[in-house]
C-alpha positions as a Markdown table, in Angstrom:
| # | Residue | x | y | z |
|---|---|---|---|---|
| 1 | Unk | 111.0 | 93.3 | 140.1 |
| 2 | Unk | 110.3 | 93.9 | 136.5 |
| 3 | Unk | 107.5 | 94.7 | 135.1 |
| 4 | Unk | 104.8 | 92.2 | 133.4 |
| 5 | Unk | 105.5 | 93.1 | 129.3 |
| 6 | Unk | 102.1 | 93.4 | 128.1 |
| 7 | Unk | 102.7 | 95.7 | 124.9 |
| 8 | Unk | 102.6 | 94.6 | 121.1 |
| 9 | Unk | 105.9 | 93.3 | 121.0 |
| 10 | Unk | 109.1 | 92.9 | 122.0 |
| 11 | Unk | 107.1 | 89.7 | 124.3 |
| 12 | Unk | 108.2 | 88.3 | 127.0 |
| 13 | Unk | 110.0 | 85.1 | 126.2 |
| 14 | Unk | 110.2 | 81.8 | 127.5 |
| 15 | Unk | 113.5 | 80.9 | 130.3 |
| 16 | Unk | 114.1 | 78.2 | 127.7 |
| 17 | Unk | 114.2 | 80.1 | 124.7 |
| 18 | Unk | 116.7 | 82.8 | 127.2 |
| 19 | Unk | 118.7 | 79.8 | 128.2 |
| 20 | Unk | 119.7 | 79.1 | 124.6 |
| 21 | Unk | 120.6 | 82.7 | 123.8 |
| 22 | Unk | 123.2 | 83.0 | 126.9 |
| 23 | Unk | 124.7 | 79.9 | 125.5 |
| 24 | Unk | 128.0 | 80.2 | 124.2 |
| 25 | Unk | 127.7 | 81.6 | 121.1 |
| 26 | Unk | 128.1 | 79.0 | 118.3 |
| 27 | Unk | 129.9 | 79.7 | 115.2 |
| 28 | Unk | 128.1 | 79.3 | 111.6 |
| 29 | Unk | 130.3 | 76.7 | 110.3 |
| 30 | Unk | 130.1 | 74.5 | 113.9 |
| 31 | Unk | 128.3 | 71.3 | 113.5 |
| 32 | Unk | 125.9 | 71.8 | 116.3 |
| 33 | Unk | 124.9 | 75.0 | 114.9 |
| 34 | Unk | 124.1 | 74.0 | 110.9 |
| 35 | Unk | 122.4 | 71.1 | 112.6 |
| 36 | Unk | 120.4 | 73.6 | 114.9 |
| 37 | Unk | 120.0 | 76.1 | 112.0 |
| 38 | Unk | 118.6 | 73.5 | 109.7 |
| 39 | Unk | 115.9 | 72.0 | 112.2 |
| 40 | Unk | 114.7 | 75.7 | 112.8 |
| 41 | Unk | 113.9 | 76.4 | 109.0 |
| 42 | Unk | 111.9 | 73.0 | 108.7 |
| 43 | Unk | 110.3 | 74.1 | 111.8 |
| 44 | Unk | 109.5 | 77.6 | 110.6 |
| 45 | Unk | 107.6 | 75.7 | 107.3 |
| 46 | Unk | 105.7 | 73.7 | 109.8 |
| 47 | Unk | 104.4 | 76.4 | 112.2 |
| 48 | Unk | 103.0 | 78.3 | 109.1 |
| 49 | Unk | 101.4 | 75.2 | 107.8 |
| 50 | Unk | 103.5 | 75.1 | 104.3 |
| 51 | Unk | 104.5 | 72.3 | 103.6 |
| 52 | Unk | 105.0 | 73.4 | 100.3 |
| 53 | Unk | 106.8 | 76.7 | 101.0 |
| 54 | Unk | 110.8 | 77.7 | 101.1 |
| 55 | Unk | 111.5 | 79.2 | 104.6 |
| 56 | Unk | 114.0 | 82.0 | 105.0 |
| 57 | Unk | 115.9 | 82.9 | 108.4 |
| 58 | Unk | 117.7 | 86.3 | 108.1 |
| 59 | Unk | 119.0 | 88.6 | 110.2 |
| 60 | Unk | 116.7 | 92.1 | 110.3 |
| 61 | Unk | 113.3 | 93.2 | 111.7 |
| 62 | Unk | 110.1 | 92.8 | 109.8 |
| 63 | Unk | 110.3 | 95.7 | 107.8 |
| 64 | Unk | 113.0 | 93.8 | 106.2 |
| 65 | Unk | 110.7 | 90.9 | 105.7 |
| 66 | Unk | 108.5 | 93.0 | 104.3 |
| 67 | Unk | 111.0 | 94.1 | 102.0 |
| 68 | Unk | 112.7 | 90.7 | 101.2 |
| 69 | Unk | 109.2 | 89.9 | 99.8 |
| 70 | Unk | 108.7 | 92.9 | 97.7 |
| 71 | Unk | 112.1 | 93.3 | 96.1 |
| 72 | Unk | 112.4 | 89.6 | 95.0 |
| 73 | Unk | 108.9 | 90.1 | 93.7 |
| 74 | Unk | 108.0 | 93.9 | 92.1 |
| 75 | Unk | 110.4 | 94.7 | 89.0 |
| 76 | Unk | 109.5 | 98.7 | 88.0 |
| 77 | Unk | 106.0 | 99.0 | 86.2 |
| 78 | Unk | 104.7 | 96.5 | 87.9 |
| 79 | Unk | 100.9 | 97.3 | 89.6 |
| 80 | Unk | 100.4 | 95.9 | 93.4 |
| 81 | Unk | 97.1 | 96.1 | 95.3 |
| 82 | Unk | 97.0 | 97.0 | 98.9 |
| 83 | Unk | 94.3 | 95.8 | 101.4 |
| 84 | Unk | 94.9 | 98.2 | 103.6 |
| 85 | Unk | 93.8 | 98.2 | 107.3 |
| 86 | Unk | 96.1 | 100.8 | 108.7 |
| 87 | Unk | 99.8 | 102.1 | 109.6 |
| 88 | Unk | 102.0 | 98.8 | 108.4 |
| 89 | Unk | 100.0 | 98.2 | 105.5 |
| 90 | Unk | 100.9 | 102.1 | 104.5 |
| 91 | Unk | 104.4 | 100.7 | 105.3 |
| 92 | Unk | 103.9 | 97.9 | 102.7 |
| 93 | Unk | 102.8 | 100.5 | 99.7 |
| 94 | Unk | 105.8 | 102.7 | 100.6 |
| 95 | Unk | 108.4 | 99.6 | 100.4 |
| 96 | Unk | 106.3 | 98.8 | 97.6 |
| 97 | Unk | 106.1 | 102.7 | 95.8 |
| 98 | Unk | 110.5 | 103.0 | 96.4 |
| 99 | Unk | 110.8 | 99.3 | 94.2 |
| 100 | Unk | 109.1 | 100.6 | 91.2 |
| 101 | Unk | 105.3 | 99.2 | 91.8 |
| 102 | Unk | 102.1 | 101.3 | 90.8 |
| 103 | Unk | 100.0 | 101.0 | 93.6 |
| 104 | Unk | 96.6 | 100.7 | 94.0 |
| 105 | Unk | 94.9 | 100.8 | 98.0 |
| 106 | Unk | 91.4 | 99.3 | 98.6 |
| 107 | Unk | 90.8 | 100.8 | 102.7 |
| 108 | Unk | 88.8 | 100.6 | 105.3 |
| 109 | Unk | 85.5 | 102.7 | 105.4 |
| 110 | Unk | 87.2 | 104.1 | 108.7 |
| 111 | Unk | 89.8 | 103.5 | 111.1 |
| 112 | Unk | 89.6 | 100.1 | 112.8 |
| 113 | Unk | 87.8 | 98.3 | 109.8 |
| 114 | Unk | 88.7 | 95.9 | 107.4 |
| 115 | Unk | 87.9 | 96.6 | 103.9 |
| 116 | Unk | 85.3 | 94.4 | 102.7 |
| 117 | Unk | 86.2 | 91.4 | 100.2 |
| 118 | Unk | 84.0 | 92.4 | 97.0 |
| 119 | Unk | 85.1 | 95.4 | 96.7 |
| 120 | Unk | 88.9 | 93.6 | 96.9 |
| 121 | Unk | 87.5 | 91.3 | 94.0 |
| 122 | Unk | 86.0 | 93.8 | 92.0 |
| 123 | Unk | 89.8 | 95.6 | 91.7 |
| 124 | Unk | 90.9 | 92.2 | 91.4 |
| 125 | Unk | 88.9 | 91.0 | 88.0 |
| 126 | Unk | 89.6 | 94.6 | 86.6 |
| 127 | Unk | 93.0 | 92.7 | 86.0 |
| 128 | Unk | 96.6 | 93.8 | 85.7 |
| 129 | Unk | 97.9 | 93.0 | 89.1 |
| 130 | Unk | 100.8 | 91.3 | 89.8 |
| 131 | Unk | 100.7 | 91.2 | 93.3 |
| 132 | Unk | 98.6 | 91.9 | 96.5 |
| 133 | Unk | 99.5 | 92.4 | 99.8 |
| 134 | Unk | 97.5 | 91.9 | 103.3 |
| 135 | Unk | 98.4 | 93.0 | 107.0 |
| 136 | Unk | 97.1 | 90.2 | 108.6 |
| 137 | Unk | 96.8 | 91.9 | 112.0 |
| 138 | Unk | 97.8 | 95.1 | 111.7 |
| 139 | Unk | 99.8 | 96.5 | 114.9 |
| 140 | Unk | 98.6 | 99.6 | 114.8 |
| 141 | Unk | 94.7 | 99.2 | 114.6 |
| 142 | Unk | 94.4 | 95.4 | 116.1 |
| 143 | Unk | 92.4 | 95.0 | 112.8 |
| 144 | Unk | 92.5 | 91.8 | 112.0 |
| 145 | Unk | 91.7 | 90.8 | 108.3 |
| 146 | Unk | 89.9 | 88.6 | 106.4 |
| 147 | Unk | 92.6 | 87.0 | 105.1 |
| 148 | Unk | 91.7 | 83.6 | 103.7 |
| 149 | Unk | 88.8 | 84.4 | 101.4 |
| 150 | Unk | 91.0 | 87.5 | 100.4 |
| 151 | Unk | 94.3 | 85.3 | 99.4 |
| 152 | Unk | 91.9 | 82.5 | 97.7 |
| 153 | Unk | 90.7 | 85.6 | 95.8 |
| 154 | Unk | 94.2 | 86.4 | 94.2 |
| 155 | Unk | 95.0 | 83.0 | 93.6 |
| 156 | Unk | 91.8 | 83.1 | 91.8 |
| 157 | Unk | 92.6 | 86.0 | 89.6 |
| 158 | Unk | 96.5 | 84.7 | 89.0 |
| 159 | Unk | 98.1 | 87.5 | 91.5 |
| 160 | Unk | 100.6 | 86.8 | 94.1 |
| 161 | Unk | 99.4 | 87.0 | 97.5 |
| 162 | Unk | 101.9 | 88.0 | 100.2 |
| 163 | Unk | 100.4 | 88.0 | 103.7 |
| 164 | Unk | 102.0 | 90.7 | 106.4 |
| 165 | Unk | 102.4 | 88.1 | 109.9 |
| 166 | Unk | 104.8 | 90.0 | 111.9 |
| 167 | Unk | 101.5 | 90.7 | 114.5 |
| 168 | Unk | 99.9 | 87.3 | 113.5 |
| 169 | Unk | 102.3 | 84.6 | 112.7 |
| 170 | Unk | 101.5 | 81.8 | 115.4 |
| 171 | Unk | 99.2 | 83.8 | 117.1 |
| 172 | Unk | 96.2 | 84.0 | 114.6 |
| 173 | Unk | 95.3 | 81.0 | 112.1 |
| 174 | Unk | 96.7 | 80.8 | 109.2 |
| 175 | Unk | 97.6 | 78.1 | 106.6 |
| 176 | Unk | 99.7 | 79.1 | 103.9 |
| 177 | Unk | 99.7 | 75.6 | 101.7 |
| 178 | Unk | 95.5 | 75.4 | 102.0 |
| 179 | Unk | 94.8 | 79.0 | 101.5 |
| 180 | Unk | 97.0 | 79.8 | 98.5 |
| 181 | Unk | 99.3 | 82.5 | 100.5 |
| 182 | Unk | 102.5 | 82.6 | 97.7 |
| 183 | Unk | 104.3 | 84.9 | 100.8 |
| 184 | Unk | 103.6 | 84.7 | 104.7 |
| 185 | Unk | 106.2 | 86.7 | 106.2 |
| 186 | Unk | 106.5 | 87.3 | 110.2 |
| 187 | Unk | 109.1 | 88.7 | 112.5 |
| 188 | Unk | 110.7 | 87.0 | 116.0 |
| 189 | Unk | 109.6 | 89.1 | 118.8 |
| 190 | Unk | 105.9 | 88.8 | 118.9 |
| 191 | Unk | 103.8 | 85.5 | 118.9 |
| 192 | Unk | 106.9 | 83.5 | 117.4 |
| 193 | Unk | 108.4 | 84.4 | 120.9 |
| 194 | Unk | 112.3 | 85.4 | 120.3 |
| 195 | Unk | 113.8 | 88.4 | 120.8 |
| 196 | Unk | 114.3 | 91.2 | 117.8 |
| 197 | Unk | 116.4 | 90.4 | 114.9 |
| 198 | Unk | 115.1 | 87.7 | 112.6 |
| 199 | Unk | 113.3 | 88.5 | 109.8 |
| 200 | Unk | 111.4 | 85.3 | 108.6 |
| 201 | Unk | 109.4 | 84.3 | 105.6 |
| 202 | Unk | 107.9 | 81.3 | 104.1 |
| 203 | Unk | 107.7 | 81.5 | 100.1 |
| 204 | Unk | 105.6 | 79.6 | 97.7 |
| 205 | Unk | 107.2 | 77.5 | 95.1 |
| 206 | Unk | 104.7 | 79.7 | 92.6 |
| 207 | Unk | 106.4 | 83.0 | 93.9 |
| 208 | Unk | 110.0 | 81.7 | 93.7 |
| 209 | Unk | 109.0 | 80.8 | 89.8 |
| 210 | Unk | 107.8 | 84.8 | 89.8 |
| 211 | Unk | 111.4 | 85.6 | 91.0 |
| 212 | Unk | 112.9 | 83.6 | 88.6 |
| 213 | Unk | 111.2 | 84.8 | 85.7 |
| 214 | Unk | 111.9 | 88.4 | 86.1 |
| 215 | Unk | 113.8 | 90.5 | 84.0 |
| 216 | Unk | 116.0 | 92.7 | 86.0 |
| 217 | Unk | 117.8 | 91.8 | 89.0 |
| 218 | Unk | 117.2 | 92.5 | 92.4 |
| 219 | Unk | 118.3 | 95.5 | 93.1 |
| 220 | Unk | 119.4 | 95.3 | 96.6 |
| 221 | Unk | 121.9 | 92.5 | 97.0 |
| 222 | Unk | 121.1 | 91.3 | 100.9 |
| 223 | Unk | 117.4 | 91.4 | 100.4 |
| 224 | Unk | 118.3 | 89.1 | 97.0 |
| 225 | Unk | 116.9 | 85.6 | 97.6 |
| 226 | Unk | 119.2 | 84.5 | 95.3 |
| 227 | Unk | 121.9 | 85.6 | 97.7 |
| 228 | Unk | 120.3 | 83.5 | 100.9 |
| 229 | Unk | 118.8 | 80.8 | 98.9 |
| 230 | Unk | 121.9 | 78.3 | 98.3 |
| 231 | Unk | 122.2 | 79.3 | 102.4 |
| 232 | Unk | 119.0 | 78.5 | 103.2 |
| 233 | Unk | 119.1 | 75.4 | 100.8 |
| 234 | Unk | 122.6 | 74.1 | 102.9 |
| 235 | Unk | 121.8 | 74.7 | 105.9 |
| 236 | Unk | 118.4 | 72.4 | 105.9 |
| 237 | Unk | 120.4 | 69.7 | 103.9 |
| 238 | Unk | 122.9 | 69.7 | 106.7 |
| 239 | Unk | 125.6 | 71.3 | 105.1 |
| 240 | Unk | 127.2 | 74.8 | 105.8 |
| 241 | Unk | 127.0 | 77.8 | 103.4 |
| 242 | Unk | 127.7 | 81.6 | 104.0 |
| 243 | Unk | 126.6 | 84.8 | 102.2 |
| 244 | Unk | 126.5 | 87.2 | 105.6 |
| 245 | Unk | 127.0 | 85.4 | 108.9 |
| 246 | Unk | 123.8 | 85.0 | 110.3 |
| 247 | Unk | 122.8 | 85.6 | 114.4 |
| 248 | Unk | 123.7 | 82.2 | 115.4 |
| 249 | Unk | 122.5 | 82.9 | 119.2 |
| 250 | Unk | 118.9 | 84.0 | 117.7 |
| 251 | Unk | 119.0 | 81.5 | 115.4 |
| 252 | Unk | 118.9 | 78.7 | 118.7 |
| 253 | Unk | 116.5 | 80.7 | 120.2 |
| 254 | Unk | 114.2 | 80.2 | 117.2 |
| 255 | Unk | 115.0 | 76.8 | 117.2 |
| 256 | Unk | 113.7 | 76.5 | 121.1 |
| 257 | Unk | 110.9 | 78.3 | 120.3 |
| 258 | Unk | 109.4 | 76.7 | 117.3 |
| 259 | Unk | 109.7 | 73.6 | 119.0 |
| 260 | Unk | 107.6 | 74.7 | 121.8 |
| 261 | Unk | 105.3 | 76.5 | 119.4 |
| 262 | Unk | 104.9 | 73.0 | 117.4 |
| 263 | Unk | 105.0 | 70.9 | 120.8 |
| 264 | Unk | 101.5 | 72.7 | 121.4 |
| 265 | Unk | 100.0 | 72.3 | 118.5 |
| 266 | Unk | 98.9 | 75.0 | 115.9 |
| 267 | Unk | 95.5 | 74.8 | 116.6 |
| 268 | Unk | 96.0 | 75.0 | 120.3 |
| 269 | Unk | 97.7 | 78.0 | 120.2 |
| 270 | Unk | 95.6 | 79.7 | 117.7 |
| 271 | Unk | 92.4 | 78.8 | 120.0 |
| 272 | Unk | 94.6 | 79.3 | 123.3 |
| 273 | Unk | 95.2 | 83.5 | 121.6 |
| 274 | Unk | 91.1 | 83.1 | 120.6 |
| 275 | Unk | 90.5 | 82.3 | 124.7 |
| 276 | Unk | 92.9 | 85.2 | 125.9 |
| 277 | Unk | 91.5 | 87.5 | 123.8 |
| 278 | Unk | 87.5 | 87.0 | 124.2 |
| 279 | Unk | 88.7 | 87.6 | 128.1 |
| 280 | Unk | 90.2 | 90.8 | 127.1 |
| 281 | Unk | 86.8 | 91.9 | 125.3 |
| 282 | Unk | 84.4 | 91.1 | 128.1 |
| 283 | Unk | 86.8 | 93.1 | 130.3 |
| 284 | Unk | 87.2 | 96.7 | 127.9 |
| 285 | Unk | 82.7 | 95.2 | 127.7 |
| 286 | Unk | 82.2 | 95.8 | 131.5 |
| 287 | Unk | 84.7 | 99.0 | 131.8 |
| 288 | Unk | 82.6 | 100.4 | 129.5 |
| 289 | Unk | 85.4 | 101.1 | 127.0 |
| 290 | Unk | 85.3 | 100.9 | 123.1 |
| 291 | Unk | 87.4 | 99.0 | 120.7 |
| 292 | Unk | 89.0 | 100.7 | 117.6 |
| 293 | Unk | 88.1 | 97.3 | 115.8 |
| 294 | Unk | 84.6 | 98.4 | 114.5 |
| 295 | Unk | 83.7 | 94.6 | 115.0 |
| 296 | Unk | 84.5 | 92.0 | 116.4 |
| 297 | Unk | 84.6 | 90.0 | 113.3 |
| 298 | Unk | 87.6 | 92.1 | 112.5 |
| 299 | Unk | 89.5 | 91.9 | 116.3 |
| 300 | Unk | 92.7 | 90.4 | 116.3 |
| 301 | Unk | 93.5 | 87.4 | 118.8 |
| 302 | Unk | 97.0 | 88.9 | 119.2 |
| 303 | Unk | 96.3 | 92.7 | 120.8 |
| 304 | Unk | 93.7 | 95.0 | 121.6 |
| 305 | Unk | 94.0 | 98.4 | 120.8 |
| 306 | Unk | 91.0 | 100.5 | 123.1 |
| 307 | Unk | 89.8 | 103.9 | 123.2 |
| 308 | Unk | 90.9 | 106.2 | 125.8 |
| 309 | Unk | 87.2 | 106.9 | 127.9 |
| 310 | Unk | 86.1 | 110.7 | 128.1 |
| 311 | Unk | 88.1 | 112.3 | 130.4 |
| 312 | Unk | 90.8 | 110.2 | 130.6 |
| 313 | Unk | 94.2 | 110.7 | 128.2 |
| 314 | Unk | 97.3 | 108.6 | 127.0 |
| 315 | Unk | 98.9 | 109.4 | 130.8 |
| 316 | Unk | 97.0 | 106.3 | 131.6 |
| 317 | Unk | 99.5 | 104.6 | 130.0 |
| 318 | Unk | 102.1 | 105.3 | 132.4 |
| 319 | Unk | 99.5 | 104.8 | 135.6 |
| 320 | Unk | 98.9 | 101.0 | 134.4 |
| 321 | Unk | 102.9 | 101.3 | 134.4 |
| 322 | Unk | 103.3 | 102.5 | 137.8 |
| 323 | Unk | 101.1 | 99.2 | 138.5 |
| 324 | Unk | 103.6 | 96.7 | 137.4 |
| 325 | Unk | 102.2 | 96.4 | 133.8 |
| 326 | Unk | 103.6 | 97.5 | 130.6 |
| 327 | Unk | 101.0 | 98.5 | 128.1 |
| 328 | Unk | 101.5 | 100.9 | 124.9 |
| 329 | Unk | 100.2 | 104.0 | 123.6 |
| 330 | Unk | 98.2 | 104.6 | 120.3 |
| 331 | Unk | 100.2 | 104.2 | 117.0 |
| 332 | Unk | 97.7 | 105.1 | 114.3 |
| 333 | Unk | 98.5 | 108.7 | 113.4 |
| 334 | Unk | 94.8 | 109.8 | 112.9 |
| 335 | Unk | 94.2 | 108.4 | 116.6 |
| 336 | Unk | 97.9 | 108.3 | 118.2 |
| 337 | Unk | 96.8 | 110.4 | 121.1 |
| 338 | Unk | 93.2 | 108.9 | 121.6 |
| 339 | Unk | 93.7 | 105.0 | 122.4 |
| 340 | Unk | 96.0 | 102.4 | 124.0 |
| 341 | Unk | 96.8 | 98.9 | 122.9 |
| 342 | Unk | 97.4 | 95.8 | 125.1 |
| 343 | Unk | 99.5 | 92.6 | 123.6 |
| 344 | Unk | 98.3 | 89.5 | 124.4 |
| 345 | Unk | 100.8 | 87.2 | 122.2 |
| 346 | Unk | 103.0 | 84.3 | 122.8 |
| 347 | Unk | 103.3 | 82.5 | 126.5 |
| 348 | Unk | 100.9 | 85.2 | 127.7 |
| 349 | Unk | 98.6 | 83.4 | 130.5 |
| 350 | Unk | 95.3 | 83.7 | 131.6 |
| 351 | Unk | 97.1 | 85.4 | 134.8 |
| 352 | Unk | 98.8 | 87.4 | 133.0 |
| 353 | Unk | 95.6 | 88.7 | 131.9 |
| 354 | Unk | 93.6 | 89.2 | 135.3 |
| 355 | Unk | 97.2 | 91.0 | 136.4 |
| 356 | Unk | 97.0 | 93.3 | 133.0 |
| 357 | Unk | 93.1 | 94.1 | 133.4 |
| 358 | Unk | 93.2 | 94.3 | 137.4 |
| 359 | Unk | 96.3 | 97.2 | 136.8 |
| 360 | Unk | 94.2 | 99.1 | 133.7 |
| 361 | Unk | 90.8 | 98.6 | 135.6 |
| 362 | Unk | 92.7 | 100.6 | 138.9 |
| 363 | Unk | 94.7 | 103.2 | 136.6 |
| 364 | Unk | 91.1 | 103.7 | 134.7 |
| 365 | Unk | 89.3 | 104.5 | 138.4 |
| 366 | Unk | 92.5 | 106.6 | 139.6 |
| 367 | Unk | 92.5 | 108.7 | 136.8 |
| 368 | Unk | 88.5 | 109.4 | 137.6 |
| 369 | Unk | 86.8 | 106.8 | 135.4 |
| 370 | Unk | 84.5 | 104.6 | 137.1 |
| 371 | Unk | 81.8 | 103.3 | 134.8 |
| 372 | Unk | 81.8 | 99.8 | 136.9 |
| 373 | Unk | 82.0 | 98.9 | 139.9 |
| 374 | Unk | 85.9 | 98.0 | 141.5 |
| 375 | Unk | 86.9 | 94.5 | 140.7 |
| 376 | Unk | 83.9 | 94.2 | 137.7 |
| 377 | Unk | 86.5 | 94.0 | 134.8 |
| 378 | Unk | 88.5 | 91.4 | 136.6 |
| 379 | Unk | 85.1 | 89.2 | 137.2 |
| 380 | Unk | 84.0 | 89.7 | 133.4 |
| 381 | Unk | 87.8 | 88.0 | 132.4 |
| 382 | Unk | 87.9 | 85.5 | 134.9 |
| 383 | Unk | 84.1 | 84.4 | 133.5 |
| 384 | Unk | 85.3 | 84.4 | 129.8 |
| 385 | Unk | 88.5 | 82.2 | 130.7 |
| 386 | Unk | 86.4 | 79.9 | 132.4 |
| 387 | Unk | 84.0 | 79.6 | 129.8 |
């Protein structure tokens, strides 16, 4: 029996959304498949609530997301702010740094925080910026930001706003067309519920304009939207088009899931992730265990990410394991070795969550911590789901 996949992504996925990856595999040109292709991308604008917005399908992870926004975006010389709320938004200055930007970071007081939003404006108004660039739940920390009054802030000062979603995107609310995002970009294998290997964005038409109007071209040619673009444009129209062949058999799985995504509704999933993860909080409450979030104002919906109690180290990791649970170790590198993280993204249930605490709340007592009572975690959970 396998275990229950309770870690930050890869998720576990839906039968349906399996069923259409061991289908035969299509080809790009088939009918079926342009047809499939082109319902996915109008899906992909709806689930990030843009309207507005070009969606993008291409094969890669979301580092490459990451990277199809900032190349079609930064030309060298150009200066790009940073909120920056741990280990992936370091990643975004780096992509950011090796396509010519000058980069300036506004952090976190400490490790788990979110930097607060005047001190955002105030480098804002001191001009100059092309673009920013928020993690809206960053994986490593489970911080999750404050992203709305931060992107109404750029659009307020004239600077692109691209949003980080690969921990967030259906998961945590977000809506690109009302909030001013120019770039929400996301990955398949966390909340959007596929397997790896689709990078996704959604793009403003005020950020395309950016792309048009720049001087140089894009120096890598498959992260060039002008390259995937006319693709992109076909495929929704119903027409094929080719530039690399794109995972067909991903590409239906996306399809399946989006449609179940939509099918529930985008504020019933972002308040079903809300109900999960309160559950989650009550439980690390009664076991006595601390949060790297330094609030819960900033504590994303999608995973927790909890410091290891005194005594006990990152071999709890594997006792949760040996209980039928998958959880992760610590990814920050100023606290790899001193915290775990739990995802909670996606079809996760509120089973799946009394299974996941009732296996860390044993491991936790095994390995000599008992700040609670046996069975206290579990009560604490089951109380905030019924709640």
């Amino acid at each position: 029996m396998r275990d229950l996949l309770m870690i930050p992504g890869p998720v576990d996925v839906d039968a349906d959304v399996l069923q259409a990856l061991s289908a035969p595999v299509p080809g790009h040109l088939d009918p079926g498949f342009i047809a499939t292709f082109g319902r996915a991308l109008k899906r992909l604008r709806e689930v990030s609530l843009a309207p507005g917005a070009q969606p993008f399908v291409v094969s890669g992870s979301g580092t490459l997301a990451m990277e199809l926004a900032v190349a079609n975006l930064i030309e060298p010389g150009d200066r790009a702010l940073v909120v920056n709320t741990g280990y992936f938004s370091d990643r975004m200055a780096h992509i950011l740094e090796r396509h010519g930007a000058k980069v300036t970071h506004v952090r976190a007081e400490a490790v788990g925080g979110a930097p607060d939003v005047a001190r955002v404006e105030a480098e804002l108004r001191g001009g100059g910026f092309k673009l920013m660039t928020v993690t809206h739940v960053d994986t490593s920390t489970a911080v999750l930001a404050p992203v709305e009054p931060l992107v109404k802030a750029a659009r307020e000062h004239g600077v692109l706003a691209v949003v980080d979603g690969v921990c967030a995107t259906a998961g945590e609310a977000f809506h690109q067309d009302a909030w001013g995002a120019d770039v929400y970009l996301t990955a398949s294998q966390k909340a959007v519920g596929v397997p790896p290997g689709l990078a996704l964005l959604t793009v403003s038409p005020r950020a395309l304009a950016a792309w048009r109007a720049r001087k140089a071209p894009v120096a890598s040619v498959y992260a060039d939207w002008a390259e995937w673009l006319p693709v992109m444009e076909a495929y929704e129209s119903g027409k094929p088009a080719y530039f690399a062949t794109p995972p067909t058999s991903l590409v239906c799985a996306l399809d399946v899931s989006l449609g179940q995504i939509l099918a529930e509704g985008m504020e019933a999933r972002f308040e079903r992730h809300r109900r999960m993860a309160r559950a989650f909080r009550a439980a690390w409450s009664a076991l006595g265990l601390r949060p790297v979030p330094t609030s819960e104002a900033v504590a994303a919906n999608t995973l927790s990410a909890v410091y290891y109690p005194d005594g006990v180290d990152a071999s709890l990791v594997g006792r949760v394991k040996a209980q039928g649970v998958a959880i992760a170790g610590g990814l920050h590198p100023e606290i790899k070795t001193r915290y775990f993280r739990v995802g909670h993204m996606n079809r996760v249930s509120a089973g799946d969550v009394l299974v996941t605490v009732g296996a860390i709340e044993r491991a936790l007592h095994a390995a000599g911590h008992r700040a609670a009572a046996a069975g206290t975690a579990v009560a604490a959970a089951q109380a905030a789901l019924a709640g």
